[in-house]
């Protein structure tokens, strides 16, 4: 159980760094990369919580969050590139 607590603390610390990059990023591409990383960290947190609680529904939610984050990143990247 202590492993999940340590992993959660590490995730929170990394999330704070990513939030800083989202707000102070020099370019839109840097902000989007940080937002995508934050999305993946939230999917990781859901997967860890699923292991902790023993309920598989959180794994499904983590998968949907990760997929939606990927699709959003692709759309924003295409927009920044000028194709949309």
PDB file of N, CA and C in Angstrom:
ATOM      1  N   UNK A   1       0.807  -1.198   0.000  1.00  0.00           N
ATOM      2  CA  UNK A   1       0.000   0.000   0.000  1.00  0.00           C
ATOM      3  C   UNK A   1       0.852   1.265   0.000  1.00  0.00           C
ATOM      4  N   UNK A   2       1.996   1.217   0.612  1.00  0.00           N
ATOM      5  CA  UNK A   2       2.849   2.402   0.669  1.00  0.00           C
ATOM      6  C   UNK A   2       3.401   2.744  -0.719  1.00  0.00           C
ATOM      7  N   UNK A   3       3.510   1.735  -1.586  1.00  0.00           N
ATOM      8  CA  UNK A   3       4.001   1.982  -2.943  1.00  0.00           C
ATOM      9  C   UNK A   3       3.045   2.883  -3.715  1.00  0.00           C
ATOM     10  N   UNK A   4       1.744   2.680  -3.511  1.00  0.00           N
ATOM     11  CA  UNK A   4       0.769   3.519  -4.188  1.00  0.00           C
ATOM     12  C   UNK A   4       0.836   4.957  -3.682  1.00  0.00           C
ATOM     13  N   UNK A   5       1.084   5.133  -2.404  1.00  0.00           N
ATOM     14  CA  UNK A   5       1.216   6.472  -1.843  1.00  0.00           C
ATOM     15  C   UNK A   5       2.446   7.178  -2.401  1.00  0.00           C
ATOM     16  N   UNK A   6       3.543   6.474  -2.506  1.00  0.00           N
ATOM     17  CA  UNK A   6       4.763   7.062  -3.070  1.00  0.00           C
ATOM     18  C   UNK A   6       4.558   7.421  -4.533  1.00  0.00           C
ATOM     19  N   UNK A   7       3.908   6.531  -5.285  1.00  0.00           N
ATOM     20  CA  UNK A   7       3.637   6.815  -6.699  1.00  0.00           C
ATOM     21  C   UNK A   7       2.696   8.005  -6.844  1.00  0.00           C
ATOM     22  N   UNK A   8       1.718   8.122  -5.959  1.00  0.00           N
ATOM     23  CA  UNK A   8       0.791   9.247  -6.016  1.00  0.00           C
ATOM     24  C   UNK A   8       1.505  10.564  -5.717  1.00  0.00           C
ATOM     25  N   UNK A   9       2.417  10.562  -4.756  1.00  0.00           N
ATOM     26  CA  UNK A   9       3.169  11.777  -4.427  1.00  0.00           C
ATOM     27  C   UNK A   9       4.057  12.188  -5.595  1.00  0.00           C
ATOM     28  N   UNK A  10       4.686  11.222  -6.235  1.00  0.00           N
ATOM     29  CA  UNK A  10       5.520  11.518  -7.403  1.00  0.00           C
ATOM     30  C   UNK A  10       4.670  12.080  -8.528  1.00  0.00           C
ATOM     31  N   UNK A  11       3.489  11.515  -8.750  1.00  0.00           N
ATOM     32  CA  UNK A  11       2.586  12.020  -9.791  1.00  0.00           C
ATOM     33  C   UNK A  11       2.155  13.454  -9.504  1.00  0.00           C
ATOM     34  N   UNK A  12       1.880  13.776  -8.264  1.00  0.00           N
ATOM     35  CA  UNK A  12       1.470  15.138  -7.910  1.00  0.00           C
ATOM     36  C   UNK A  12       2.613  16.118  -8.150  1.00  0.00           C
ATOM     37  N   UNK A  13       3.815  15.750  -7.794  1.00  0.00           N
ATOM     38  CA  UNK A  13       4.964  16.627  -8.011  1.00  0.00           C
ATOM     39  C   UNK A  13       5.188  16.856  -9.504  1.00  0.00           C
ATOM     40  N   UNK A  14       5.103  15.792 -10.291  1.00  0.00           N
ATOM     41  CA  UNK A  14       5.260  15.943 -11.735  1.00  0.00           C
ATOM     42  C   UNK A  14       4.122  16.755 -12.338  1.00  0.00           C
ATOM     43  N   UNK A  15       2.917  16.600 -11.808  1.00  0.00           N
ATOM     44  CA  UNK A  15       1.787  17.391 -12.291  1.00  0.00           C
ATOM     45  C   UNK A  15       1.990  18.876 -12.031  1.00  0.00           C
ATOM     46  N   UNK A  16       2.595  19.221 -10.913  1.00  0.00           N
ATOM     47  CA  UNK A  16       2.862  20.633 -10.623  1.00  0.00           C
ATOM     48  C   UNK A  16       3.854  21.226 -11.624  1.00  0.00           C
ATOM     49  N   UNK A  17       4.871  20.446 -11.974  1.00  0.00           N
ATOM     50  CA  UNK A  17       5.820  20.909 -12.996  1.00  0.00           C
ATOM     51  C   UNK A  17       5.129  21.080 -14.345  1.00  0.00           C
ATOM     52  N   UNK A  18       4.241  20.157 -14.672  1.00  0.00           N
ATOM     53  CA  UNK A  18       3.530  20.253 -15.941  1.00  0.00           C
ATOM     54  C   UNK A  18       2.563  21.437 -15.960  1.00  0.00           C
ATOM     55  N   UNK A  19       1.912  21.696 -14.844  1.00  0.00           N
ATOM     56  CA  UNK A  19       1.028  22.856 -14.777  1.00  0.00           C
ATOM     57  C   UNK A  19       1.808  24.156 -14.956  1.00  0.00           C
ATOM     58  N   UNK A  20       2.994  24.213 -14.392  1.00  0.00           N
ATOM     59  CA  UNK A  20       3.838  25.388 -14.590  1.00  0.00           C
ATOM     60  C   UNK A  20       4.154  25.566 -16.071  1.00  0.00           C
ATOM     61  N   UNK A  21       4.481  24.466 -16.754  1.00  0.00           N
ATOM     62  CA  UNK A  21       4.814  24.543 -18.172  1.00  0.00           C
ATOM     63  C   UNK A  21       3.596  24.929 -19.013  1.00  0.00           C
ATOM     64  N   UNK A  22       2.412  24.490 -18.601  1.00  0.00           N
ATOM     65  CA  UNK A  22       1.199  24.853 -19.340  1.00  0.00           C
ATOM     66  C   UNK A  22       0.956  26.359 -19.240  1.00  0.00           C
ATOM     67  N   UNK A  23       1.135  26.929 -18.066  1.00  0.00           N
ATOM     68  CA  UNK A  23       0.857  28.351 -17.890  1.00  0.00           C
ATOM     69  C   UNK A  23       1.980  29.248 -18.376  1.00  0.00           C
ATOM     70  N   UNK A  24       3.230  28.813 -18.301  1.00  0.00           N
ATOM     71  CA  UNK A  24       4.360  29.666 -18.643  1.00  0.00           C
ATOM     72  C   UNK A  24       5.120  29.193 -19.880  1.00  0.00           C
ATOM     73  N   UNK A  25       4.531  28.269 -20.643  1.00  0.00           N
ATOM     74  CA  UNK A  25       5.229  27.745 -21.810  1.00  0.00           C
ATOM     75  C   UNK A  25       5.557  28.831 -22.815  1.00  0.00           C
ATOM     76  N   UNK A  26       6.740  28.796 -23.398  1.00  0.00           N
ATOM     77  CA  UNK A  26       7.098  29.858 -24.343  1.00  0.00           C
ATOM     78  C   UNK A  26       6.298  29.790 -25.652  1.00  0.00           C
ATOM     79  N   UNK A  27       5.914  28.604 -26.087  1.00  0.00           N
ATOM     80  CA  UNK A  27       5.159  28.477 -27.330  1.00  0.00           C
ATOM     81  C   UNK A  27       3.920  27.622 -27.093  1.00  0.00           C
ATOM     82  N   UNK A  28       3.030  27.666 -28.061  1.00  0.00           N
ATOM     83  CA  UNK A  28       1.809  26.863 -27.976  1.00  0.00           C
ATOM     84  C   UNK A  28       2.128  25.376 -28.057  1.00  0.00           C
ATOM     85  N   UNK A  29       3.152  25.019 -28.807  1.00  0.00           N
ATOM     86  CA  UNK A  29       3.527  23.609 -28.917  1.00  0.00           C
ATOM     87  C   UNK A  29       4.038  23.074 -27.569  1.00  0.00           C
ATOM     88  N   UNK A  30       4.796  23.877 -26.836  1.00  0.00           N
ATOM     89  CA  UNK A  30       5.257  23.470 -25.513  1.00  0.00           C
ATOM     90  C   UNK A  30       4.085  23.288 -24.560  1.00  0.00           C
ATOM     91  N   UNK A  31       3.140  24.187 -24.645  1.00  0.00           N
ATOM     92  CA  UNK A  31       1.955  24.072 -23.786  1.00  0.00           C
ATOM     93  C   UNK A  31       1.155  22.828 -24.129  1.00  0.00           C
ATOM     94  N   UNK A  32       1.039  22.512 -25.407  1.00  0.00           N
ATOM     95  CA  UNK A  32       0.277  21.330 -25.808  1.00  0.00           C
ATOM     96  C   UNK A  32       0.982  20.050 -25.375  1.00  0.00           C
ATOM     97  N   UNK A  33       2.287  20.004 -25.473  1.00  0.00           N
ATOM     98  CA  UNK A  33       3.036  18.828 -25.003  1.00  0.00           C
ATOM     99  C   UNK A  33       2.861  18.640 -23.506  1.00  0.00           C
ATOM    100  N   UNK A  34       2.879  19.724 -22.761  1.00  0.00           N
ATOM    101  CA  UNK A  34       2.681  19.634 -21.316  1.00  0.00           C
ATOM    102  C   UNK A  34       1.258  19.195 -20.995  1.00  0.00           C
ATOM    103  N   UNK A  35       0.287  19.693 -21.744  1.00  0.00           N
ATOM    104  CA  UNK A  35      -1.098  19.286 -21.510  1.00  0.00           C
ATOM    105  C   UNK A  35      -1.301  17.808 -21.835  1.00  0.00           C
ATOM    106  N   UNK A  36      -0.651  17.327 -22.879  1.00  0.00           N
ATOM    107  CA  UNK A  36      -0.738  15.906 -23.218  1.00  0.00           C
ATOM    108  C   UNK A  36      -0.076  15.060 -22.139  1.00  0.00           C
ATOM    109  N   UNK A  37       1.039  15.511 -21.632  1.00  0.00           N
ATOM    110  CA  UNK A  37       1.704  14.779 -20.549  1.00  0.00           C
ATOM    111  C   UNK A  37       0.852  14.767 -19.287  1.00  0.00           C
ATOM    112  N   UNK A  38       0.190  15.876 -19.001  1.00  0.00           N
ATOM    113  CA  UNK A  38      -0.700  15.942 -17.847  1.00  0.00           C
ATOM    114  C   UNK A  38      -1.871  14.978 -18.023  1.00  0.00           C
ATOM    115  N   UNK A  39      -2.360  14.866 -19.239  1.00  0.00           N
ATOM    116  CA  UNK A  39      -3.435  13.924 -19.538  1.00  0.00           C
ATOM    117  C   UNK A  39      -2.978  12.484 -19.296  1.00  0.00           C
ATOM    118  N   UNK A  40      -1.782  12.172 -19.735  1.00  0.00           N
ATOM    119  CA  UNK A  40      -1.266  10.817 -19.510  1.00  0.00           C
ATOM    120  C   UNK A  40      -0.996  10.546 -18.035  1.00  0.00           C
ATOM    121  N   UNK A  41      -0.586  11.574 -17.304  1.00  0.00           N
ATOM    122  CA  UNK A  41      -0.381  11.392 -15.861  1.00  0.00           C
ATOM    123  C   UNK A  41      -1.709  11.134 -15.150  1.00  0.00           C
ATOM    124  N   UNK A  42      -2.768  11.780 -15.603  1.00  0.00           N
ATOM    125  CA  UNK A  42      -4.076  11.515 -14.995  1.00  0.00           C
ATOM    126  C   UNK A  42      -4.553  10.108 -15.333  1.00  0.00           C
ATOM    127  N   UNK A  43      -4.255   9.622 -16.536  1.00  0.00           N
ATOM    128  CA  UNK A  43      -4.583   8.239 -16.877  1.00  0.00           C
ATOM    129  C   UNK A  43      -3.779   7.268 -16.008  1.00  0.00           C
ATOM    130  N   UNK A  44      -2.526   7.607 -15.753  1.00  0.00           N
ATOM    131  CA  UNK A  44      -1.705   6.781 -14.866  1.00  0.00           C
ATOM    132  C   UNK A  44      -2.261   6.783 -13.455  1.00  0.00           C
ATOM    133  N   UNK A  45      -2.707   7.945 -12.984  1.00  0.00           N
ATOM    134  CA  UNK A  45      -3.289   8.020 -11.646  1.00  0.00           C
ATOM    135  C   UNK A  45      -4.551   7.175 -11.550  1.00  0.00           C
ATOM    136  N   UNK A  46      -5.368   7.186 -12.600  1.00  0.00           N
ATOM    137  CA  UNK A  46      -6.568   6.344 -12.606  1.00  0.00           C
ATOM    138  C   UNK A  46      -6.202   4.867 -12.608  1.00  0.00           C
ATOM    139  N   UNK A  47      -5.171   4.494 -13.339  1.00  0.00           N
ATOM    140  CA  UNK A  47      -4.740   3.095 -13.351  1.00  0.00           C
ATOM    141  C   UNK A  47      -4.207   2.673 -11.979  1.00  0.00           C
ATOM    142  N   UNK A  48      -3.459   3.560 -11.336  1.00  0.00           N
ATOM    143  CA  UNK A  48      -2.958   3.245  -9.991  1.00  0.00           C
ATOM    144  C   UNK A  48      -4.105   3.134  -8.994  1.00  0.00           C
ATOM    145  N   UNK A  49      -5.096   4.013  -9.128  1.00  0.00           N
ATOM    146  CA  UNK A  49      -6.244   3.933  -8.228  1.00  0.00           C
ATOM    147  C   UNK A  49      -7.038   2.663  -8.477  1.00  0.00           C
ATOM    148  N   UNK A  50      -7.077   2.220  -9.723  1.00  0.00           N
ATOM    149  CA  UNK A  50      -7.751   0.964 -10.034  1.00  0.00           C
ATOM    150  C   UNK A  50      -7.054  -0.216  -9.356  1.00  0.00           C
ATOM    151  N   UNK A  51      -5.744  -0.202  -9.367  1.00  0.00           N
ATOM    152  CA  UNK A  51      -5.006  -1.261  -8.673  1.00  0.00           C
ATOM    153  C   UNK A  51      -5.215  -1.192  -7.170  1.00  0.00           C
ATOM    154  N   UNK A  52      -5.260   0.020  -6.647  1.00  0.00           N
ATOM    155  CA  UNK A  52      -5.429   0.208  -5.210  1.00  0.00           C
ATOM    156  C   UNK A  52      -6.811  -0.241  -4.743  1.00  0.00           C
ATOM    157  N   UNK A  53      -7.849   0.125  -5.510  1.00  0.00           N
ATOM    158  CA  UNK A  53      -9.205  -0.196  -5.081  1.00  0.00           C
ATOM    159  C   UNK A  53      -9.666  -1.574  -5.515  1.00  0.00           C
ATOM    160  N   UNK A  54      -9.011  -2.147  -6.518  1.00  0.00           N
ATOM    161  CA  UNK A  54      -9.394  -3.467  -6.982  1.00  0.00           C
ATOM    162  C   UNK A  54     -10.598  -3.464  -7.921  1.00  0.00           C
ATOM    163  N   UNK A  55     -10.924  -2.310  -8.479  1.00  0.00           N
ATOM    164  CA  UNK A  55     -12.064  -2.197  -9.393  1.00  0.00           C
ATOM    165  C   UNK A  55     -11.546  -1.912 -10.795  1.00  0.00           C
ATOM    166  N   UNK A  56     -12.024  -2.694 -11.746  1.00  0.00           N
ATOM    167  CA  UNK A  56     -11.524  -2.601 -13.118  1.00  0.00           C
ATOM    168  C   UNK A  56     -12.154  -1.460 -13.906  1.00  0.00           C
ATOM    169  N   UNK A  57     -13.225  -0.877 -13.416  1.00  0.00           N
ATOM    170  CA  UNK A  57     -13.887   0.194 -14.163  1.00  0.00           C
ATOM    171  C   UNK A  57     -12.964   1.390 -14.342  1.00  0.00           C
ATOM    172  N   UNK A  58     -12.069   1.618 -13.399  1.00  0.00           N
ATOM    173  CA  UNK A  58     -11.156   2.747 -13.506  1.00  0.00           C
ATOM    174  C   UNK A  58     -10.121   2.544 -14.610  1.00  0.00           C
ATOM    175  N   UNK A  59      -9.813   1.303 -14.932  1.00  0.00           N
ATOM    176  CA  UNK A  59      -8.921   1.042 -16.061  1.00  0.00           C
ATOM    177  C   UNK A  59      -9.590   1.434 -17.370  1.00  0.00           C
ATOM    178  N   UNK A  60     -10.882   1.154 -17.488  1.00  0.00           N
ATOM    179  CA  UNK A  60     -11.610   1.560 -18.683  1.00  0.00           C
ATOM    180  C   UNK A  60     -11.638   3.077 -18.816  1.00  0.00           C
ATOM    181  N   UNK A  61     -11.862   3.750 -17.713  1.00  0.00           N
ATOM    182  CA  UNK A  61     -11.895   5.213 -17.730  1.00  0.00           C
ATOM    183  C   UNK A  61     -10.514   5.758 -18.087  1.00  0.00           C
ATOM    184  N   UNK A  62      -9.458   5.149 -17.556  1.00  0.00           N
ATOM    185  CA  UNK A  62      -8.098   5.592 -17.875  1.00  0.00           C
ATOM    186  C   UNK A  62      -7.805   5.410 -19.360  1.00  0.00           C
ATOM    187  N   UNK A  63      -8.281   4.328 -19.937  1.00  0.00           N
ATOM    188  CA  UNK A  63      -8.072   4.092 -21.362  1.00  0.00           C
ATOM    189  C   UNK A  63      -8.790   5.151 -22.199  1.00  0.00           C
ATOM    190  N   UNK A  64     -10.012   5.492 -21.831  1.00  0.00           N
ATOM    191  CA  UNK A  64     -10.765   6.515 -22.559  1.00  0.00           C
ATOM    192  C   UNK A  64     -10.091   7.876 -22.411  1.00  0.00           C
ATOM    193  N   UNK A  65      -9.628   8.200 -21.224  1.00  0.00           N
ATOM    194  CA  UNK A  65      -8.944   9.483 -21.003  1.00  0.00           C
ATOM    195  C   UNK A  65      -7.684   9.562 -21.860  1.00  0.00           C
ATOM    196  N   UNK A  66      -6.910   8.491 -21.909  1.00  0.00           N
ATOM    197  CA  UNK A  66      -5.679   8.492 -22.707  1.00  0.00           C
ATOM    198  C   UNK A  66      -5.988   8.607 -24.200  1.00  0.00           C
ATOM    199  N   UNK A  67      -7.008   7.913 -24.665  1.00  0.00           N
ATOM    200  CA  UNK A  67      -7.354   7.995 -26.083  1.00  0.00           C
ATOM    201  C   UNK A  67      -7.878   9.374 -26.467  1.00  0.00           C
ATOM    202  N   UNK A  68      -8.721   9.953 -25.634  1.00  0.00           N
ATOM    203  CA  UNK A  68      -9.221  11.293 -25.923  1.00  0.00           C
ATOM    204  C   UNK A  68      -8.093  12.321 -25.883  1.00  0.00           C
ATOM    205  N   UNK A  69      -7.153  12.145 -24.977  1.00  0.00           N
ATOM    206  CA  UNK A  69      -6.005  13.039 -24.935  1.00  0.00           C
ATOM    207  C   UNK A  69      -5.154  12.941 -26.182  1.00  0.00           C
ATOM    208  N   UNK A  70      -4.978  11.722 -26.695  1.00  0.00           N
ATOM    209  CA  UNK A  70      -4.207  11.536 -27.920  1.00  0.00           C
ATOM    210  C   UNK A  70      -4.901  12.182 -29.111  1.00  0.00           C
ATOM    211  N   UNK A  71      -6.200  11.973 -29.225  1.00  0.00           N
ATOM    212  CA  UNK A  71      -6.950  12.564 -30.333  1.00  0.00           C
ATOM    213  C   UNK A  71      -6.927  14.088 -30.244  1.00  0.00           C
ATOM    214  N   UNK A  72      -7.066  14.620 -29.047  1.00  0.00           N
ATOM    215  CA  UNK A  72      -6.994  16.066 -28.872  1.00  0.00           C
ATOM    216  C   UNK A  72      -5.635  16.624 -29.246  1.00  0.00           C
ATOM    217  N   UNK A  73      -4.587  15.907 -28.898  1.00  0.00           N
ATOM    218  CA  UNK A  73      -3.237  16.343 -29.243  1.00  0.00           C
ATOM    219  C   UNK A  73      -3.032  16.348 -30.748  1.00  0.00           C
ATOM    220  N   UNK A  74      -3.539  15.339 -31.415  1.00  0.00           N
ATOM    221  CA  UNK A  74      -3.405  15.281 -32.875  1.00  0.00           C
ATOM    222  C   UNK A  74      -4.149  16.448 -33.522  1.00  0.00           C
ATOM    223  N   UNK A  75      -5.359  16.739 -33.046  1.00  0.00           N
ATOM    224  CA  UNK A  75      -6.113  17.849 -33.613  1.00  0.00           C
ATOM    225  C   UNK A  75      -5.423  19.187 -33.384  1.00  0.00           C
ATOM    226  N   UNK A  76      -4.915  19.404 -32.196  1.00  0.00           N
ATOM    227  CA  UNK A  76      -4.240  20.677 -31.913  1.00  0.00           C
ATOM    228  C   UNK A  76      -2.942  20.778 -32.714  1.00  0.00           C
ATOM    229  N   UNK A  77      -2.229  19.676 -32.865  1.00  0.00           N
ATOM    230  CA  UNK A  77      -0.996  19.702 -33.651  1.00  0.00           C
ATOM    231  C   UNK A  77      -1.292  20.027 -35.118  1.00  0.00           C
ATOM    232  N   UNK A  78      -2.362  19.462 -35.639  1.00  0.00           N
ATOM    233  CA  UNK A  78      -2.733  19.779 -37.020  1.00  0.00           C
ATOM    234  C   UNK A  78      -3.174  21.239 -37.158  1.00  0.00           C
ATOM    235  N   UNK A  79      -3.847  21.750 -36.143  1.00  0.00           N
ATOM    236  CA  UNK A  79      -4.257  23.149 -36.169  1.00  0.00           C
ATOM    237  C   UNK A  79      -3.038  24.079 -36.126  1.00  0.00           C
ATOM    238  N   UNK A  80      -2.090  23.762 -35.257  1.00  0.00           N
ATOM    239  CA  UNK A  80      -0.898  24.599 -35.156  1.00  0.00           C
ATOM    240  C   UNK A  80      -0.054  24.524 -36.419  1.00  0.00           C
ATOM    241  N   UNK A  81      -0.117  23.389 -37.084  1.00  0.00           N
ATOM    242  CA  UNK A  81       0.624  23.236 -38.326  1.00  0.00           C
ATOM    243  C   UNK A  81      -0.036  23.985 -39.480  1.00  0.00           C
ATOM    244  N   UNK A  82      -1.328  24.250 -39.365  1.00  0.00           N
ATOM    245  CA  UNK A  82      -2.037  25.012 -40.376  1.00  0.00           C
ATOM    246  C   UNK A  82      -2.841  24.181 -41.346  1.00  0.00           C
ATOM    247  N   UNK A  83      -3.046  22.918 -41.062  1.00  0.00           N
ATOM    248  CA  UNK A  83      -3.786  22.053 -41.970  1.00  0.00           C
ATOM    249  C   UNK A  83      -5.300  22.123 -41.776  1.00  0.00           C
ATOM    250  N   UNK A  84      -5.735  22.617 -40.622  1.00  0.00           N
ATOM    251  CA  UNK A  84      -7.183  22.677 -40.370  1.00  0.00           C
ATOM    252  C   UNK A  84      -7.640  24.106 -40.528  1.00  0.00           C
TER     253      UNK A  84
END
